CSV table of C-alpha atoms in Angstrom, one decimal:
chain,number,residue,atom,x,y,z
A,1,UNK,CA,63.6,86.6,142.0
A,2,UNK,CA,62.2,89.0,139.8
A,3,UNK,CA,61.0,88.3,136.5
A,4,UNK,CA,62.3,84.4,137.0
A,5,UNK,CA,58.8,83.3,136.1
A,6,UNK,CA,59.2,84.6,133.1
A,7,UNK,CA,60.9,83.2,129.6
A,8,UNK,CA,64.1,85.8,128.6
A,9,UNK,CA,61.9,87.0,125.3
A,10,UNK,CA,59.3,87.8,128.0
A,11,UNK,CA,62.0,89.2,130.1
A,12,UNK,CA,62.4,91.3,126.9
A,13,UNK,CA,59.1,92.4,125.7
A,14,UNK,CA,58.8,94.0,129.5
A,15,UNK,CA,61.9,96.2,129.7
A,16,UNK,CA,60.9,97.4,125.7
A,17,UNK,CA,57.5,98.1,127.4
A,18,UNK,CA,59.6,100.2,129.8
A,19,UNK,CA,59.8,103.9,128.4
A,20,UNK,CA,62.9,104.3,130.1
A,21,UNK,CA,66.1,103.6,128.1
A,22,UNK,CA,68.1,100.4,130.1
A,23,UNK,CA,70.8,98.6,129.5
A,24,UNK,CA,73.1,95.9,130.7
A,25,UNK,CA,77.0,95.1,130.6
A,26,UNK,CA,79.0,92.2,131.9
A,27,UNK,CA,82.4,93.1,134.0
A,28,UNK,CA,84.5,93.8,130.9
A,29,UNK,CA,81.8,96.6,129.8
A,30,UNK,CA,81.0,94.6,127.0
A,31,UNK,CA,76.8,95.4,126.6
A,32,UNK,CA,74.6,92.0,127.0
A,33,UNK,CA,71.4,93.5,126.6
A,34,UNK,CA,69.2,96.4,126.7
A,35,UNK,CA,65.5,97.7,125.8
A,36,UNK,CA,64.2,99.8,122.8
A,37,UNK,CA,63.8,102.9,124.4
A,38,UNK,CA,68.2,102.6,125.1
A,39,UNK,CA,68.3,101.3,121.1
A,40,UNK,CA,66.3,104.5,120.4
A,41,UNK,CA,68.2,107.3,122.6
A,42,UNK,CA,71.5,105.7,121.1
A,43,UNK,CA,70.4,105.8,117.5
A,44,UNK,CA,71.4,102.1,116.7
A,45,UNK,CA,69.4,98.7,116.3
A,46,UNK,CA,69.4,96.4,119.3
A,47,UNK,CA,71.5,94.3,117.5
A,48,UNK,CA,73.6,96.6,116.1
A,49,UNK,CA,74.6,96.8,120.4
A,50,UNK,CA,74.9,93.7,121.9
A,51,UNK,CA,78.2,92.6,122.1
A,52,UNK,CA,80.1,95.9,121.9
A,53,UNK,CA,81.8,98.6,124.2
A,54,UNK,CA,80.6,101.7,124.8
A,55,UNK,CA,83.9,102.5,123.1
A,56,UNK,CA,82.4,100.5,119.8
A,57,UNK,CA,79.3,103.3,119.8
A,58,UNK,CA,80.6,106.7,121.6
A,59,UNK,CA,83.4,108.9,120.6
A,60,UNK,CA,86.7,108.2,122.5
A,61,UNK,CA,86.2,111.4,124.6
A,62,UNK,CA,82.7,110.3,125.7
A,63,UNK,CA,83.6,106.3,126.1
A,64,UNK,CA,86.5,107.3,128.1
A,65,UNK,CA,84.1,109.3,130.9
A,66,UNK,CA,81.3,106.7,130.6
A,67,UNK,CA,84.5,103.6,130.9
A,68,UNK,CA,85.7,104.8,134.0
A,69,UNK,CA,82.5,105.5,135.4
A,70,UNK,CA,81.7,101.9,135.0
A,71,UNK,CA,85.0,100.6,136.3
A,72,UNK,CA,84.9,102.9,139.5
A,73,UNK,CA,81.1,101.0,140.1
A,74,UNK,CA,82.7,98.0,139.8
A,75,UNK,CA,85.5,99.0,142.2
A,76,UNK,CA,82.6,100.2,144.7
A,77,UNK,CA,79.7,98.2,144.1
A,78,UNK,CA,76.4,99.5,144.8
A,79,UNK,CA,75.0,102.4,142.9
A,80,UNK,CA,75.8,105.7,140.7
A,81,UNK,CA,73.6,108.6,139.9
A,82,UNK,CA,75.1,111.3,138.1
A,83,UNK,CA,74.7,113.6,134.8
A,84,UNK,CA,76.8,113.3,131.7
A,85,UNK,CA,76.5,113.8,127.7
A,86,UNK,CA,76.4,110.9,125.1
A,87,UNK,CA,76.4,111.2,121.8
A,88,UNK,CA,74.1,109.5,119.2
A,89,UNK,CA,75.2,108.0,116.3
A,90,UNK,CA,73.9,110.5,113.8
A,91,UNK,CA,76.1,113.1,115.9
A,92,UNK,CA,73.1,115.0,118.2
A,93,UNK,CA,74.5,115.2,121.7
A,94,UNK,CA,71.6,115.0,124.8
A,95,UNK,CA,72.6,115.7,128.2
A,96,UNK,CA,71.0,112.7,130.5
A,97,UNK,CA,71.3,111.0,133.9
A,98,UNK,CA,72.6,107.9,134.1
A,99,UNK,CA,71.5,105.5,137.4
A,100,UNK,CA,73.9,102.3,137.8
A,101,UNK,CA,74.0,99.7,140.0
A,102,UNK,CA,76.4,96.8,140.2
A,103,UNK,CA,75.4,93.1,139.1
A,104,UNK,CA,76.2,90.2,141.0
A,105,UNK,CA,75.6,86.7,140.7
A,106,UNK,CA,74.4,83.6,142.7
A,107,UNK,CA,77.4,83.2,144.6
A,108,UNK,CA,78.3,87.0,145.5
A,109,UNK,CA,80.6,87.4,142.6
A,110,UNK,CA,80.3,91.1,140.4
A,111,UNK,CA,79.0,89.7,136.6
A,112,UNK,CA,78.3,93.4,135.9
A,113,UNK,CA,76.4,96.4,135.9
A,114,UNK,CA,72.3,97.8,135.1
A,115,UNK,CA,71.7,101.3,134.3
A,116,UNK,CA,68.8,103.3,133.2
A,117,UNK,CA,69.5,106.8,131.5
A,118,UNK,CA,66.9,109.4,131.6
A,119,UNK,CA,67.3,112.1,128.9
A,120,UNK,CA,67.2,115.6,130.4
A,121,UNK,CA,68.4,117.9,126.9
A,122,UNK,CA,65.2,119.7,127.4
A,123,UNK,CA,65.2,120.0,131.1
A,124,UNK,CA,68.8,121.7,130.4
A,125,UNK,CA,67.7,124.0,127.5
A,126,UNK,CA,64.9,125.7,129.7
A,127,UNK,CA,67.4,125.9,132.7
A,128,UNK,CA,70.0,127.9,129.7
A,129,UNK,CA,66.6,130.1,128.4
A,130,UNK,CA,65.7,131.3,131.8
A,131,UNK,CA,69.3,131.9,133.4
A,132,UNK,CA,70.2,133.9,130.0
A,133,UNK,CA,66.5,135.8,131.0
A,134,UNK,CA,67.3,136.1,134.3
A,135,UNK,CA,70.5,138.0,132.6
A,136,UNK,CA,68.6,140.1,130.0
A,137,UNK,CA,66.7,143.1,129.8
A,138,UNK,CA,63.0,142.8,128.9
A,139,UNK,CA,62.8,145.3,126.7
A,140,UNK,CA,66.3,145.6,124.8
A,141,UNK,CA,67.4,141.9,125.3
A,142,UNK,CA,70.6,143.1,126.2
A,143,UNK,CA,72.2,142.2,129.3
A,144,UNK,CA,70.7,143.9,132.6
A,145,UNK,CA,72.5,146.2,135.2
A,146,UNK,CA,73.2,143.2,137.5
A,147,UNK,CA,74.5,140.8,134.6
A,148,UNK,CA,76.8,143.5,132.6
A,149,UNK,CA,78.1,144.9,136.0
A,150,UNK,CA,78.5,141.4,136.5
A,151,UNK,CA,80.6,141.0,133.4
A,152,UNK,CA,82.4,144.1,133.9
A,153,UNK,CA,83.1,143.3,137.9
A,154,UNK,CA,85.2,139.5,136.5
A,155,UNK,CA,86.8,141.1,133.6
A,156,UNK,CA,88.1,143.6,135.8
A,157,UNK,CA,89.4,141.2,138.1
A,158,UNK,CA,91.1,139.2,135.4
A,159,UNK,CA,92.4,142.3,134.1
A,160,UNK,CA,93.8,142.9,137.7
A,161,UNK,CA,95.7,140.0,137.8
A,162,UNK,CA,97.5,140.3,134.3
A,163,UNK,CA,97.8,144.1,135.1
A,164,UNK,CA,96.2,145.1,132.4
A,165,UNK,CA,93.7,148.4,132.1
A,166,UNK,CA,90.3,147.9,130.4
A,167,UNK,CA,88.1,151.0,128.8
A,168,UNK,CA,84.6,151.2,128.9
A,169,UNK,CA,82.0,153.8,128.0
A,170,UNK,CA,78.4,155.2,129.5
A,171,UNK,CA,76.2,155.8,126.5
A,172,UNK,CA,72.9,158.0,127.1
A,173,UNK,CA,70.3,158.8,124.8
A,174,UNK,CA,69.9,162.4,124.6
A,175,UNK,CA,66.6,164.2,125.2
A,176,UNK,CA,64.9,161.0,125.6
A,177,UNK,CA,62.5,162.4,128.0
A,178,UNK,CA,61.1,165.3,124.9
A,179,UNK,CA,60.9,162.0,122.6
A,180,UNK,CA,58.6,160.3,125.6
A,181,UNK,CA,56.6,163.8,126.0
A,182,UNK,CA,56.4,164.7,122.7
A,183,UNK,CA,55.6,161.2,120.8
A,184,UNK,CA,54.7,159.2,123.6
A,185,UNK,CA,56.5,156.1,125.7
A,186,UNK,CA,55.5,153.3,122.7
A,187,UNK,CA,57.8,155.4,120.6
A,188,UNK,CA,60.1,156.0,123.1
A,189,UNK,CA,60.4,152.2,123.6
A,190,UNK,CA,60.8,151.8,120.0
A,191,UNK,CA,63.9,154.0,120.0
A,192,UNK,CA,65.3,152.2,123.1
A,193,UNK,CA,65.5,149.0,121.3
A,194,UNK,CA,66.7,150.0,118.1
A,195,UNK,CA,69.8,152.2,119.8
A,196,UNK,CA,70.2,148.6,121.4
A,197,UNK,CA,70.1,146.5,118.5
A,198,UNK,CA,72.7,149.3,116.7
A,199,UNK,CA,75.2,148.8,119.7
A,200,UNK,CA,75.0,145.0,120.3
A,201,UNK,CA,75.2,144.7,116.4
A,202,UNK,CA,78.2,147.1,115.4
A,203,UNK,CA,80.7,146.2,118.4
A,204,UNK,CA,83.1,143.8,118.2
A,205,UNK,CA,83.9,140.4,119.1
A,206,UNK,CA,84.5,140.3,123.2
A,207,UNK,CA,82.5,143.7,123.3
A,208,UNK,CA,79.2,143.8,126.1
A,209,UNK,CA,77.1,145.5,126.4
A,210,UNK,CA,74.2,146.5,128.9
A,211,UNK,CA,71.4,148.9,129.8
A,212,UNK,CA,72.3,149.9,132.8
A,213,UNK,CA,68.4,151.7,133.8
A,214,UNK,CA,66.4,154.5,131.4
A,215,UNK,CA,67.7,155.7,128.6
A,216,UNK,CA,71.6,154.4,130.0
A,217,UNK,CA,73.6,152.3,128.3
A,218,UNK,CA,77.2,150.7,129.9
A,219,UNK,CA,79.6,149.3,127.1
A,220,UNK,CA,82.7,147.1,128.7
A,221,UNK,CA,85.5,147.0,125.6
A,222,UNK,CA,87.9,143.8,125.1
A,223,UNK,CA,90.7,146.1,124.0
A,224,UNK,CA,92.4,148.6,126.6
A,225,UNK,CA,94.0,151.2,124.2
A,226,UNK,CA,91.9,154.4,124.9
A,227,UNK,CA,92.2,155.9,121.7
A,228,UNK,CA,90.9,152.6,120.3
A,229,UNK,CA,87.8,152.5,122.6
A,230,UNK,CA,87.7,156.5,121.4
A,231,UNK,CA,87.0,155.8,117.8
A,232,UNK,CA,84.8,153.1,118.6
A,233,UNK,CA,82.5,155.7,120.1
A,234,UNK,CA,82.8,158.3,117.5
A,235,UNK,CA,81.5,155.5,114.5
A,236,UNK,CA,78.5,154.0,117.1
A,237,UNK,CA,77.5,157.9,118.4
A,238,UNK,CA,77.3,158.5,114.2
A,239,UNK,CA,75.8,155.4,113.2
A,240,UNK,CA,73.0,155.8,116.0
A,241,UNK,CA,72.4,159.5,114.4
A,242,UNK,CA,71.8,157.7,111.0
A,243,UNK,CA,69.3,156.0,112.2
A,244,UNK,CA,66.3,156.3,110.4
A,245,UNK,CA,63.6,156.1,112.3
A,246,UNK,CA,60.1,157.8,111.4
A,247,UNK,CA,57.6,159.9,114.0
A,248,UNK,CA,53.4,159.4,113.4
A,249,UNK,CA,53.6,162.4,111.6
A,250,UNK,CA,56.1,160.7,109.0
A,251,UNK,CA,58.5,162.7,109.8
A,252,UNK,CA,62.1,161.5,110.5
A,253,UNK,CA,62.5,161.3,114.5
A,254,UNK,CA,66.2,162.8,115.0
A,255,UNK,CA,68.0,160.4,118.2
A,256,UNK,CA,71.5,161.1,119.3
A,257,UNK,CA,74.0,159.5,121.8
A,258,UNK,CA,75.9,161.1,123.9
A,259,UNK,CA,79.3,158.9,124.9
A,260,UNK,CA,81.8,159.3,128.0
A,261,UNK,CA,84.9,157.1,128.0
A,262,UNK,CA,87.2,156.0,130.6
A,263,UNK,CA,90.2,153.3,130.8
A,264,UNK,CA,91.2,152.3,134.5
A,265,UNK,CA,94.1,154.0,135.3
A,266,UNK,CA,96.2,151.4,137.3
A,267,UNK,CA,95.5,148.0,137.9
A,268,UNK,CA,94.3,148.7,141.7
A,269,UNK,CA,91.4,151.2,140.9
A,270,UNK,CA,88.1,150.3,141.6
A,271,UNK,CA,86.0,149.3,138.5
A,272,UNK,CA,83.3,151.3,140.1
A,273,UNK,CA,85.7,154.3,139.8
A,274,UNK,CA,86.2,153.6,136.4
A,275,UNK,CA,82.6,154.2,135.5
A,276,UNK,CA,82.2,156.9,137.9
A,277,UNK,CA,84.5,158.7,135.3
A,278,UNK,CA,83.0,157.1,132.6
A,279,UNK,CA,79.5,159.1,133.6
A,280,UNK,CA,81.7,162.1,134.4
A,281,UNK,CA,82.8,162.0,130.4
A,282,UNK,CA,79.0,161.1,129.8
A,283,UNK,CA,77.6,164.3,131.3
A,284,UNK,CA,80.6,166.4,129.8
A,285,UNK,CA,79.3,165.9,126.4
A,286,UNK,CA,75.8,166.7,127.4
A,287,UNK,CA,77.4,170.1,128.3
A,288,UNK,CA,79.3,170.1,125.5
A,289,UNK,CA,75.7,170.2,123.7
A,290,UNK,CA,75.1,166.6,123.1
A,291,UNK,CA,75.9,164.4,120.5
A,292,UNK,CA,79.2,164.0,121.5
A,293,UNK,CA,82.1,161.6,122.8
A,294,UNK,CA,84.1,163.0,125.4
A,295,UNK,CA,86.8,161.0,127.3
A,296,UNK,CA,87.5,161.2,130.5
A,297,UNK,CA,91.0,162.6,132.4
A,298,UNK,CA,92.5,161.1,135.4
A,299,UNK,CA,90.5,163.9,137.6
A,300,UNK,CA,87.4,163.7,135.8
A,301,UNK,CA,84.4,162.6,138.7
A,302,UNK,CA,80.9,163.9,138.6
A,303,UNK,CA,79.3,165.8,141.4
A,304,UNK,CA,77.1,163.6,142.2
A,305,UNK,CA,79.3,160.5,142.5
A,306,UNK,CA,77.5,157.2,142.8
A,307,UNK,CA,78.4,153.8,144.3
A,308,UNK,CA,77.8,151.8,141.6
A,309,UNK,CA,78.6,148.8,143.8
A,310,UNK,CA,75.4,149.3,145.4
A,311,UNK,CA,73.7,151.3,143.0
């Protein structure tokens, strides 16, 4: 048998050699034993363990998981591998694996249970960072044309099924291609990202918003009342004309917005529809002569209407 040359504080000084956190419990989950690296992931002496429940060292709605987790082992025998939280004493949570296996003694009866954790907070924090970049545009750090449309696309649906209307807008920076000719594409970057910061900044809570390619900008409201999402686009097309930002020259560079606004006009229209009307009230106000928020009628579609489900 393994280790049964060996005296228990032997036993002992090799599992605390172990950098992996173990730990053992008899049949009633009460813990019997386990290694420093366990003492140090839980936050507690080895002492301070021995003897008590997960219950005694967990909050309830962690030790309720991790209890019937070990009792369904116990049920099954042989072994569990799965992911879970736990909670350290001083309050930090870490997201870990645990790997069980069930205990049993000389003659064939269950004593218990084994497990090793291995902590996996920082394997999950890099899996959040690079999903939220997958999501994100690289130079406005707002949400791309896949995720917003994305966004847009399951709000719709939920919308749908409460029928309920939503409102969104199509936001466009007006002559951006003179600011790219005229001052060059580092400035015209510049301005890109501080329109974005000014939208994601000054809407409201349940608000998204997304560049949709260039200079475009899609912005899918929480509320439905049109003259709501209206006003809304009146104080962000003002606030993004008081923006101050300065040429090489010194001089101040003058950027504008132009909005168009759209609500879905019955709960089985097409979300793609409702932006198609959206960029119809977009390219009104650039007719209009720019700098302007126009919202868009039931018949408004531009000429050149796109399918934004494949665009």
């Amino acid at each position: 048998m393994l280790f049964s040359h060996l005296l228990p504080d032997q036993v002992q000084d090799v599992l605390d050699a172990l950098p992996t956190p173990v730990f053992f419990k008899d049949r009633h989950g009460v813990y019997k034993g386990c290694n420093r690296a366990f003492a140090r992931l839980i936050g507690r002496r080895r002492r301070e363990i021995v003897g008590l429940t997960v219950f005694d060292i967990s909050p309830e709605e962690y030790a309720k998981s991790h209890f019937d987790a070990d009792a369904a082992l116990m049920r099954s025998g042989g072994e569990q591998r799965y992911e879970a939280q736990i909670k350290r004493c001083d309050g930090e949570r870490r997201h870990v694996v645990f790997h069980k296996a069930a205990l049993y003694d000389a003659q064939g009866e269950l004593s218990g249970i084994v497990g090793t954790i291995l902590d996996i907070t920082e394997r999950k924090a890099l899996e959040v960072q690079l999903a939220d970049m997958a999501e994100r545009d690289a130079l406005t750090c707002l949400f791309n044309r896949r995720a917003i449309l994305a966004h847009l696309e399951a709000l719709h649906r939920d919308r749908r099924q409460a029928s309920q209307s939503l409102c969104l807008m199509m936001c466009d920076v007006d002559h951006f291609k003179r600011i790219n000719d005229r001052h060059g594409h580092a400035k015209g970057d510049e301005v890109l990202r501080q329109v974005a910061h000014l939208l994601s900044g000054k809407l409201r809570d349940g608000d998204r918003v997304g560049r949709i390619g260039g200079e475009e900008f899609l912005i899918v409201l929480a509320s439905a009342d049109l003259e709501d999402a209206r006003q809304v686009a009146e104080r962000l097309r003002q606030q993004v004309a008081d923006l101050s930002i300065t040429c090489a020259e010194g001089a101040r560079l003058e950027v504008t917005i132009s909005i168009g606004v759209a609500r879905s006009l019955h709960q089985d229209e097409d979300w793609a529809d409702v932006i198609a009307r959206a960029d119809a009230g977009l390219y009104a106000a650039k007719r209009a002569g720019r700098d302007k928020v126009i919202v868009a009628d039931a018949h408004m579609l531009p000429a050149n209407h796109k399918d934004w489900h494949q665009a």
